[in-house]
Amino acid sequence: MAGGGEGETLEFTPTWVVAAVCTVIVAISLGVERLLHYLGVYLKTKKQKPLFEALQKVKEELMLLGFISLLLTVFQNLIAKMCVPADIVDNMLPCKRIETTTGGQESHATTTSHFQTFFSSSISGTARRLLAEGSESSVGYCAKKHKVPLLSTEALHHLHIFIFVLAIVHVTFCVLTIVFGGARIRQWKNWEDSIAKENFDAEEVLKKKKLTNVHQHAFIREHFLGIGKDSALLGWVQSFFKQFYASITKSDYVTLRLGFIMTHCRGNLKFNFHKYMIRALEDDFKRVVGISWYLWVFVVIFLLMNINGWHTYFWIAFIPFLLLLAVGTKLEHVISEMAHNVAEKHIAIEGELVVQPSDDHFWFHRPRIVLFLIHFILFQNSFEIAFFFWIWVQYGFDSCIMGQLKYIVPRLIIGVFIQVLCSYSTLPLYAIVTQMGSFFKKAIFEEHVQVGIVGWQEKVKKKKESKAAAEGSTTHPSSHGGLRLGRIFRNASTPDNVQPSSHGAEGSK
């Protein structure tokens, strides 16, 4: 017996068709699962623990999508049979209705001309055939009550596809951003290597009486003696434009590196700052690649505001655009502030020019806010691009939901601009400038050092407890250093930051 739509139900479908379709679906699913598994094994073999954890985050997102898919599938008929009066669903529409039927129910015809690509026709046509019986039955069920479905089965299916596309696009864009941004940051390795080749004797460098003319230093000339010297407003303008060209120069890198080392690991001028910065960025990547609960809240709000005539998605595109420009400007201004702090206090200094890292340079004294904003920017941009391609494939390029061409082109240009600027300027700026806070991250320790410190601290703690129980005496002085270092490491493991400490510096050598 045929269903209400095209094709037969499962009761009258050849078993070889069912088996063949199940085989293809299961094979694809297992293939993707094995691919992710071997990628994880490869990352563990290469000792890329942060990237491996990011991969685990991707798996969590896929599991969440699977659960969302299950809920939508199980409850689709129940939702489709929620009947409401027609006037309730006749407002806040993405497209304007242009005709009605004589049966008292409004038609679902809109200004969409139903232009479809081949790919769109295949997906949508298959979905309609699979869901035809449910759709027909729900419409008939509600029609008998002189009402309409709250959400049709087909609309629910389209929403299901959009959520999946959004998650995939977000993960893909985050990976591309990290790949291109990481490639940019790795170019700085030449600067790190050139510093290492100078064969500094740490003690001698710290003690020598070299006199440095502050205003002749390249770092000061770039950030203090320009148009922003006498005007705070012009200083912000200079920071705004600098993010588009030479956002980080060699003098910036050398000066910020030395400031970090002299603050957090003084005496170890051979500290590999570039390697530490890469490890810290990889640690942050696993947070960016996920979709947090508050981002899903934004999705719901944006879907709510997609009302005909509002051109919501055109105006929303400016949110990540403006935020990205603000973040880039702020990061450049942090560098300028450190230059001003030195240049305004000194004309000449003994030794190398050293800037002072501080959380006071950042919004609300919290460098981590920058990571939150970058996370939101990447997600919002992914949302815009995912929505565009979903509408294009699902409904056609000339769909009323897509909007007019004059609104579409600027959205796409802004999306591409955000992706390029974030990859090649903002992310590298974030990677180095956020190290200029009052704390260093646990990535300052190599992974094997982290494991060794934990083991050492546990052994010292057990030895202290057993000795105190047996002798009732105070702890041996030599154990205090181990316990103190253990506390430092535990603090670094929890908030990812730890206060400057000579012990932490020794552990990073």
JSON list of N, CA and C in Angstrom, two decimals, residues 33-88:
[
{"chain": "A", "resi": 33, "resn": "GLU", "atom": "N", "xyz": [34.18, 7.07, 11.29]},
{"chain": "A", "resi": 33, "resn": "GLU", "atom": "CA", "xyz": [34.64, 6.75, 12.65]},
{"chain": "A", "resi": 33, "resn": "GLU", "atom": "C", "xyz": [36.08, 6.25, 12.64]},
{"chain": "A", "resi": 34, "resn": "ARG", "atom": "N", "xyz": [36.42, 5.38, 11.68]},
{"chain": "A", "resi": 34, "resn": "ARG", "atom": "CA", "xyz": [37.79, 4.86, 11.60]},
{"chain": "A", "resi": 34, "resn": "ARG", "atom": "C", "xyz": [38.78, 5.97, 11.21]},
{"chain": "A", "resi": 35, "resn": "LEU", "atom": "N", "xyz": [38.33, 6.88, 10.33]},
{"chain": "A", "resi": 35, "resn": "LEU", "atom": "CA", "xyz": [39.18, 7.99, 9.93]},
{"chain": "A", "resi": 35, "resn": "LEU", "atom": "C", "xyz": [39.54, 8.86, 11.13]},
{"chain": "A", "resi": 36, "resn": "LEU", "atom": "N", "xyz": [38.54, 9.18, 11.95]},
{"chain": "A", "resi": 36, "resn": "LEU", "atom": "CA", "xyz": [38.79, 9.97, 13.15]},
{"chain": "A", "resi": 36, "resn": "LEU", "atom": "C", "xyz": [39.67, 9.21, 14.14]},
{"chain": "A", "resi": 37, "resn": "HIS", "atom": "N", "xyz": [39.47, 7.89, 14.21]},
{"chain": "A", "resi": 37, "resn": "HIS", "atom": "CA", "xyz": [40.29, 7.07, 15.12]},
{"chain": "A", "resi": 37, "resn": "HIS", "atom": "C", "xyz": [41.76, 7.10, 14.71]},
{"chain": "A", "resi": 38, "resn": "TYR", "atom": "N", "xyz": [42.03, 6.86, 13.43]},
{"chain": "A", "resi": 38, "resn": "TYR", "atom": "CA", "xyz": [43.41, 6.85, 12.97]},
{"chain": "A", "resi": 38, "resn": "TYR", "atom": "C", "xyz": [44.05, 8.23, 13.02]},
{"chain": "A", "resi": 39, "resn": "LEU", "atom": "N", "xyz": [43.23, 9.26, 12.84]},
{"chain": "A", "resi": 39, "resn": "LEU", "atom": "CA", "xyz": [43.76, 10.62, 12.99]},
{"chain": "A", "resi": 39, "resn": "LEU", "atom": "C", "xyz": [44.17, 10.86, 14.44]},
{"chain": "A", "resi": 40, "resn": "GLY", "atom": "N", "xyz": [43.36, 10.36, 15.38]},
{"chain": "A", "resi": 40, "resn": "GLY", "atom": "CA", "xyz": [43.72, 10.47, 16.79]},
{"chain": "A", "resi": 40, "resn": "GLY", "atom": "C", "xyz": [44.99, 9.72, 17.12]},
{"chain": "A", "resi": 41, "resn": "VAL", "atom": "N", "xyz": [45.13, 8.51, 16.56]},
{"chain": "A", "resi": 41, "resn": "VAL", "atom": "CA", "xyz": [46.35, 7.72, 16.78]},
{"chain": "A", "resi": 41, "resn": "VAL", "atom": "C", "xyz": [47.57, 8.45, 16.23]},
{"chain": "A", "resi": 42, "resn": "TYR", "atom": "N", "xyz": [47.41, 9.06, 15.05]},
{"chain": "A", "resi": 42, "resn": "TYR", "atom": "CA", "xyz": [48.51, 9.80, 14.43]},
{"chain": "A", "resi": 42, "resn": "TYR", "atom": "C", "xyz": [48.93, 10.98, 15.30]},
{"chain": "A", "resi": 43, "resn": "LEU", "atom": "N", "xyz": [47.94, 11.72, 15.83]},
{"chain": "A", "resi": 43, "resn": "LEU", "atom": "CA", "xyz": [48.26, 12.88, 16.67]},
{"chain": "A", "resi": 43, "resn": "LEU", "atom": "C", "xyz": [48.94, 12.45, 17.97]},
{"chain": "A", "resi": 44, "resn": "LYS", "atom": "N", "xyz": [48.52, 11.31, 18.53]},
{"chain": "A", "resi": 44, "resn": "LYS", "atom": "CA", "xyz": [49.16, 10.82, 19.75]},
{"chain": "A", "resi": 44, "resn": "LYS", "atom": "C", "xyz": [50.58, 10.35, 19.45]},
{"chain": "A", "resi": 45, "resn": "THR", "atom": "N", "xyz": [50.77, 9.73, 18.29]},
{"chain": "A", "resi": 45, "resn": "THR", "atom": "CA", "xyz": [52.12, 9.29, 17.90]},
{"chain": "A", "resi": 45, "resn": "THR", "atom": "C", "xyz": [53.05, 10.48, 17.75]},
{"chain": "A", "resi": 46, "resn": "LYS", "atom": "N", "xyz": [52.53, 11.58, 17.19]},
{"chain": "A", "resi": 46, "resn": "LYS", "atom": "CA", "xyz": [53.32, 12.79, 17.01]},
{"chain": "A", "resi": 46, "resn": "LYS", "atom": "C", "xyz": [53.38, 13.65, 18.27]},
{"chain": "A", "resi": 47, "resn": "LYS", "atom": "N", "xyz": [52.78, 13.12, 19.35]},
{"chain": "A", "resi": 47, "resn": "LYS", "atom": "CA", "xyz": [52.76, 13.81, 20.65]},
{"chain": "A", "resi": 47, "resn": "LYS", "atom": "C", "xyz": [52.10, 15.19, 20.54]},
{"chain": "A", "resi": 48, "resn": "GLN", "atom": "N", "xyz": [51.02, 15.24, 19.76]},
{"chain": "A", "resi": 48, "resn": "GLN", "atom": "CA", "xyz": [50.24, 16.46, 19.61]},
{"chain": "A", "resi": 48, "resn": "GLN", "atom": "C", "xyz": [49.01, 16.37, 20.52]},
{"chain": "A", "resi": 49, "resn": "LYS", "atom": "N", "xyz": [49.26, 16.40, 21.83]},
{"chain": "A", "resi": 49, "resn": "LYS", "atom": "CA", "xyz": [48.17, 16.22, 22.78]},
{"chain": "A", "resi": 49, "resn": "LYS", "atom": "C", "xyz": [47.09, 17.29, 22.65]},
{"chain": "A", "resi": 50, "resn": "PRO", "atom": "N", "xyz": [47.42, 18.59, 22.53]},
{"chain": "A", "resi": 50, "resn": "PRO", "atom": "CA", "xyz": [46.36, 19.59, 22.38]},
{"chain": "A", "resi": 50, "resn": "PRO", "atom": "C", "xyz": [45.49, 19.36, 21.16]},
{"chain": "A", "resi": 51, "resn": "LEU", "atom": "N", "xyz": [46.10, 19.00, 20.02]},
{"chain": "A", "resi": 51, "resn": "LEU", "atom": "CA", "xyz": [45.31, 18.74, 18.82]},
{"chain": "A", "resi": 51, "resn": "LEU", "atom": "C", "xyz": [44.48, 17.48, 18.98]},
{"chain": "A", "resi": 52, "resn": "PHE", "atom": "N", "xyz": [45.02, 16.50, 19.70]},
{"chain": "A", "resi": 52, "resn": "PHE", "atom": "CA", "xyz": [44.25, 15.28, 19.97]},
{"chain": "A", "resi": 52, "resn": "PHE", "atom": "C", "xyz": [43.02, 15.61, 20.82]},
{"chain": "A", "resi": 53, "resn": "GLU", "atom": "N", "xyz": [43.19, 16.49, 21.81]},
{"chain": "A", "resi": 53, "resn": "GLU", "atom": "CA", "xyz": [42.05, 16.89, 22.63]},
{"chain": "A", "resi": 53, "resn": "GLU", "atom": "C", "xyz": [41.04, 17.69, 21.81]},
{"chain": "A", "resi": 54, "resn": "ALA", "atom": "N", "xyz": [41.53, 18.47, 20.84]},
{"chain": "A", "resi": 54, "resn": "ALA", "atom": "CA", "xyz": [40.61, 19.19, 19.95]},
{"chain": "A", "resi": 54, "resn": "ALA", "atom": "C", "xyz": [39.80, 18.20, 19.10]},
{"chain": "A", "resi": 55, "resn": "LEU", "atom": "N", "xyz": [40.46, 17.12, 18.67]},
{"chain": "A", "resi": 55, "resn": "LEU", "atom": "CA", "xyz": [39.76, 16.09, 17.92]},
{"chain": "A", "resi": 55, "resn": "LEU", "atom": "C", "xyz": [38.68, 15.43, 18.78]},
{"chain": "A", "resi": 56, "resn": "GLN", "atom": "N", "xyz": [39.00, 15.21, 20.05]},
{"chain": "A", "resi": 56, "resn": "GLN", "atom": "CA", "xyz": [38.00, 14.65, 20.96]},
{"chain": "A", "resi": 56, "resn": "GLN", "atom": "C", "xyz": [36.81, 15.60, 21.10]},
{"chain": "A", "resi": 57, "resn": "LYS", "atom": "N", "xyz": [37.10, 16.91, 21.06]},
{"chain": "A", "resi": 57, "resn": "LYS", "atom": "CA", "xyz": [36.02, 17.89, 21.13]},
{"chain": "A", "resi": 57, "resn": "LYS", "atom": "C", "xyz": [35.13, 17.80, 19.90]},
{"chain": "A", "resi": 58, "resn": "VAL", "atom": "N", "xyz": [35.74, 17.57, 18.75]},
{"chain": "A", "resi": 58, "resn": "VAL", "atom": "CA", "xyz": [34.96, 17.40, 17.52]},
{"chain": "A", "resi": 58, "resn": "VAL", "atom": "C", "xyz": [34.06, 16.18, 17.64]},
{"chain": "A", "resi": 59, "resn": "LYS", "atom": "N", "xyz": [34.59, 15.09, 18.20]},
{"chain": "A", "resi": 59, "resn": "LYS", "atom": "CA", "xyz": [33.79, 13.88, 18.39]},
{"chain": "A", "resi": 59, "resn": "LYS", "atom": "C", "xyz": [32.60, 14.15, 19.32]},
{"chain": "A", "resi": 60, "resn": "GLU", "atom": "N", "xyz": [32.83, 14.97, 20.35]},
{"chain": "A", "resi": 60, "resn": "GLU", "atom": "CA", "xyz": [31.73, 15.32, 21.25]},
{"chain": "A", "resi": 60, "resn": "GLU", "atom": "C", "xyz": [30.64, 16.08, 20.50]},
{"chain": "A", "resi": 61, "resn": "GLU", "atom": "N", "xyz": [31.06, 17.00, 19.63]},
{"chain": "A", "resi": 61, "resn": "GLU", "atom": "CA", "xyz": [30.08, 17.76, 18.86]},
{"chain": "A", "resi": 61, "resn": "GLU", "atom": "C", "xyz": [29.29, 16.83, 17.92]},
{"chain": "A", "resi": 62, "resn": "LEU", "atom": "N", "xyz": [29.98, 15.87, 17.31]},
{"chain": "A", "resi": 62, "resn": "LEU", "atom": "CA", "xyz": [29.29, 14.93, 16.44]},
{"chain": "A", "resi": 62, "resn": "LEU", "atom": "C", "xyz": [28.32, 14.06, 17.23]},
{"chain": "A", "resi": 63, "resn": "MET", "atom": "N", "xyz": [28.70, 13.69, 18.46]},
{"chain": "A", "resi": 63, "resn": "MET", "atom": "CA", "xyz": [27.79, 12.92, 19.31]},
{"chain": "A", "resi": 63, "resn": "MET", "atom": "C", "xyz": [26.56, 13.75, 19.66]},
{"chain": "A", "resi": 64, "resn": "LEU", "atom": "N", "xyz": [26.78, 15.05, 19.95]},
{"chain": "A", "resi": 64, "resn": "LEU", "atom": "CA", "xyz": [25.65, 15.93, 20.24]},
{"chain": "A", "resi": 64, "resn": "LEU", "atom": "C", "xyz": [24.73, 16.04, 19.04]},
{"chain": "A", "resi": 65, "resn": "LEU", "atom": "N", "xyz": [25.32, 16.16, 17.85]},
{"chain": "A", "resi": 65, "resn": "LEU", "atom": "CA", "xyz": [24.51, 16.22, 16.63]},
{"chain": "A", "resi": 65, "resn": "LEU", "atom": "C", "xyz": [23.72, 14.94, 16.44]},
{"chain": "A", "resi": 66, "resn": "GLY", "atom": "N", "xyz": [24.35, 13.80, 16.75]},
{"chain": "A", "resi": 66, "resn": "GLY", "atom": "CA", "xyz": [23.65, 12.53, 16.65]},
{"chain": "A", "resi": 66, "resn": "GLY", "atom": "C", "xyz": [22.47, 12.46, 17.60]},
{"chain": "A", "resi": 67, "resn": "PHE", "atom": "N", "xyz": [22.65, 13.01, 18.79]},
{"chain": "A", "resi": 67, "resn": "PHE", "atom": "CA", "xyz": [21.55, 12.99, 19.77]},
{"chain": "A", "resi": 67, "resn": "PHE", "atom": "C", "xyz": [20.43, 13.93, 19.32]},
{"chain": "A", "resi": 68, "resn": "ILE", "atom": "N", "xyz": [20.82, 15.11, 18.78]},
{"chain": "A", "resi": 68, "resn": "ILE", "atom": "CA", "xyz": [19.80, 16.03, 18.25]},
{"chain": "A", "resi": 68, "resn": "ILE", "atom": "C", "xyz": [19.04, 15.36, 17.11]},
{"chain": "A", "resi": 69, "resn": "SER", "atom": "N", "xyz": [19.78, 14.67, 16.25]},
{"chain": "A", "resi": 69, "resn": "SER", "atom": "CA", "xyz": [19.15, 13.96, 15.13]},
{"chain": "A", "resi": 69, "resn": "SER", "atom": "C", "xyz": [18.17, 12.90, 15.63]},
{"chain": "A", "resi": 70, "resn": "LEU", "atom": "N", "xyz": [18.57, 12.18, 16.66]},
{"chain": "A", "resi": 70, "resn": "LEU", "atom": "CA", "xyz": [17.69, 11.15, 17.22]},
{"chain": "A", "resi": 70, "resn": "LEU", "atom": "C", "xyz": [16.41, 11.75, 17.78]},
{"chain": "A", "resi": 71, "resn": "LEU", "atom": "N", "xyz": [16.54, 12.86, 18.52]},
{"chain": "A", "resi": 71, "resn": "LEU", "atom": "CA", "xyz": [15.35, 13.49, 19.09]},
{"chain": "A", "resi": 71, "resn": "LEU", "atom": "C", "xyz": [14.41, 14.01, 18.00]},
{"chain": "A", "resi": 72, "resn": "LEU", "atom": "N", "xyz": [14.99, 14.64, 16.97]},
{"chain": "A", "resi": 72, "resn": "LEU", "atom": "CA", "xyz": [14.15, 15.15, 15.89]},
{"chain": "A", "resi": 72, "resn": "LEU", "atom": "C", "xyz": [13.45, 14.03, 15.15]},
{"chain": "A", "resi": 73, "resn": "THR", "atom": "N", "xyz": [14.13, 12.89, 14.98]},
{"chain": "A", "resi": 73, "resn": "THR", "atom": "CA", "xyz": [13.53, 11.75, 14.29]},
{"chain": "A", "resi": 73, "resn": "THR", "atom": "C", "xyz": [12.41, 11.12, 15.10]},
{"chain": "A", "resi": 74, "resn": "VAL", "atom": "N", "xyz": [12.68, 10.94, 16.39]},
{"chain": "A", "resi": 74, "resn": "VAL", "atom": "CA", "xyz": [11.70, 10.27, 17.25]},
{"chain": "A", "resi": 74, "resn": "VAL", "atom": "C", "xyz": [10.45, 11.11, 17.44]},
{"chain": "A", "resi": 75, "resn": "PHE", "atom": "N", "xyz": [10.64, 12.43, 17.59]},
{"chain": "A", "resi": 75, "resn": "PHE", "atom": "CA", "xyz": [9.50, 13.29, 17.92]},
{"chain": "A", "resi": 75, "resn": "PHE", "atom": "C", "xyz": [8.93, 14.04, 16.73]},
{"chain": "A", "resi": 76, "resn": "GLN", "atom": "N", "xyz": [9.38, 13.72, 15.50]},
{"chain": "A", "resi": 76, "resn": "GLN", "atom": "CA", "xyz": [8.92, 14.50, 14.35]},
{"chain": "A", "resi": 76, "resn": "GLN", "atom": "C", "xyz": [7.41, 14.36, 14.13]},
{"chain": "A", "resi": 77, "resn": "ASN", "atom": "N", "xyz": [6.88, 13.16, 14.25]},
{"chain": "A", "resi": 77, "resn": "ASN", "atom": "CA", "xyz": [5.44, 12.98, 14.05]},
{"chain": "A", "resi": 77, "resn": "ASN", "atom": "C", "xyz": [4.64, 13.65, 15.17]},
{"chain": "A", "resi": 78, "resn": "LEU", "atom": "N", "xyz": [5.17, 13.58, 16.40]},
{"chain": "A", "resi": 78, "resn": "LEU", "atom": "CA", "xyz": [4.49, 14.22, 17.51]},
{"chain": "A", "resi": 78, "resn": "LEU", "atom": "C", "xyz": [4.44, 15.73, 17.33]},
{"chain": "A", "resi": 79, "resn": "ILE", "atom": "N", "xyz": [5.58, 16.31, 16.90]},
{"chain": "A", "resi": 79, "resn": "ILE", "atom": "CA", "xyz": [5.63, 17.76, 16.68]},
{"chain": "A", "resi": 79, "resn": "ILE", "atom": "C", "xyz": [4.73, 18.16, 15.52]},
{"chain": "A", "resi": 80, "resn": "ALA", "atom": "N", "xyz": [4.72, 17.34, 14.46]},
{"chain": "A", "resi": 80, "resn": "ALA", "atom": "CA", "xyz": [3.91, 17.66, 13.28]},
{"chain": "A", "resi": 80, "resn": "ALA", "atom": "C", "xyz": [2.42, 17.59, 13.58]},
{"chain": "A", "resi": 81, "resn": "LYS", "atom": "N", "xyz": [2.04, 16.85, 14.60]},
{"chain": "A", "resi": 81, "resn": "LYS", "atom": "CA", "xyz": [0.63, 16.73, 14.97]},
{"chain": "A", "resi": 81, "resn": "LYS", "atom": "C", "xyz": [0.20, 17.69, 16.06]},
{"chain": "A", "resi": 82, "resn": "MET", "atom": "N", "xyz": [1.10, 18.63, 16.40]},
{"chain": "A", "resi": 82, "resn": "MET", "atom": "CA", "xyz": [0.71, 19.71, 17.30]},
{"chain": "A", "resi": 82, "resn": "MET", "atom": "C", "xyz": [-0.04, 20.75, 16.47]},
{"chain": "A", "resi": 83, "resn": "CYS", "atom": "N", "xyz": [-1.31, 20.81, 16.61]},
{"chain": "A", "resi": 83, "resn": "CYS", "atom": "CA", "xyz": [-2.16, 21.65, 15.77]},
{"chain": "A", "resi": 83, "resn": "CYS", "atom": "C", "xyz": [-2.49, 22.97, 16.47]},
{"chain": "A", "resi": 84, "resn": "VAL", "atom": "N", "xyz": [-2.44, 24.04, 15.72]},
{"chain": "A", "resi": 84, "resn": "VAL", "atom": "CA", "xyz": [-2.72, 25.38, 16.26]},
{"chain": "A", "resi": 84, "resn": "VAL", "atom": "C", "xyz": [-3.59, 26.12, 15.26]},
{"chain": "A", "resi": 85, "resn": "PRO", "atom": "N", "xyz": [-4.29, 27.16, 15.70]},
{"chain": "A", "resi": 85, "resn": "PRO", "atom": "CA", "xyz": [-5.07, 27.98, 14.76]},
{"chain": "A", "resi": 85, "resn": "PRO", "atom": "C", "xyz": [-4.15, 28.61, 13.70]},
{"chain": "A", "resi": 86, "resn": "ALA", "atom": "N", "xyz": [-4.68, 28.79, 12.50]},
{"chain": "A", "resi": 86, "resn": "ALA", "atom": "CA", "xyz": [-3.88, 29.27, 11.38]},
{"chain": "A", "resi": 86, "resn": "ALA", "atom": "C", "xyz": [-3.30, 30.66, 11.62]},
{"chain": "A", "resi": 87, "resn": "ASP", "atom": "N", "xyz": [-4.01, 31.52, 12.36]},
{"chain": "A", "resi": 87, "resn": "ASP", "atom": "CA", "xyz": [-3.52, 32.88, 12.55]},
{"chain": "A", "resi": 87, "resn": "ASP", "atom": "C", "xyz": [-2.28, 32.94, 13.44]},
{"chain": "A", "resi": 88, "resn": "ILE", "atom": "N", "xyz": [-2.03, 31.89, 14.24]},
{"chain": "A", "resi": 88, "resn": "ILE", "atom": "CA", "xyz": [-0.86, 31.88, 15.12]},
{"chain": "A", "resi": 88, "resn": "ILE", "atom": "C", "xyz": [0.44, 31.75, 14.31]}
]
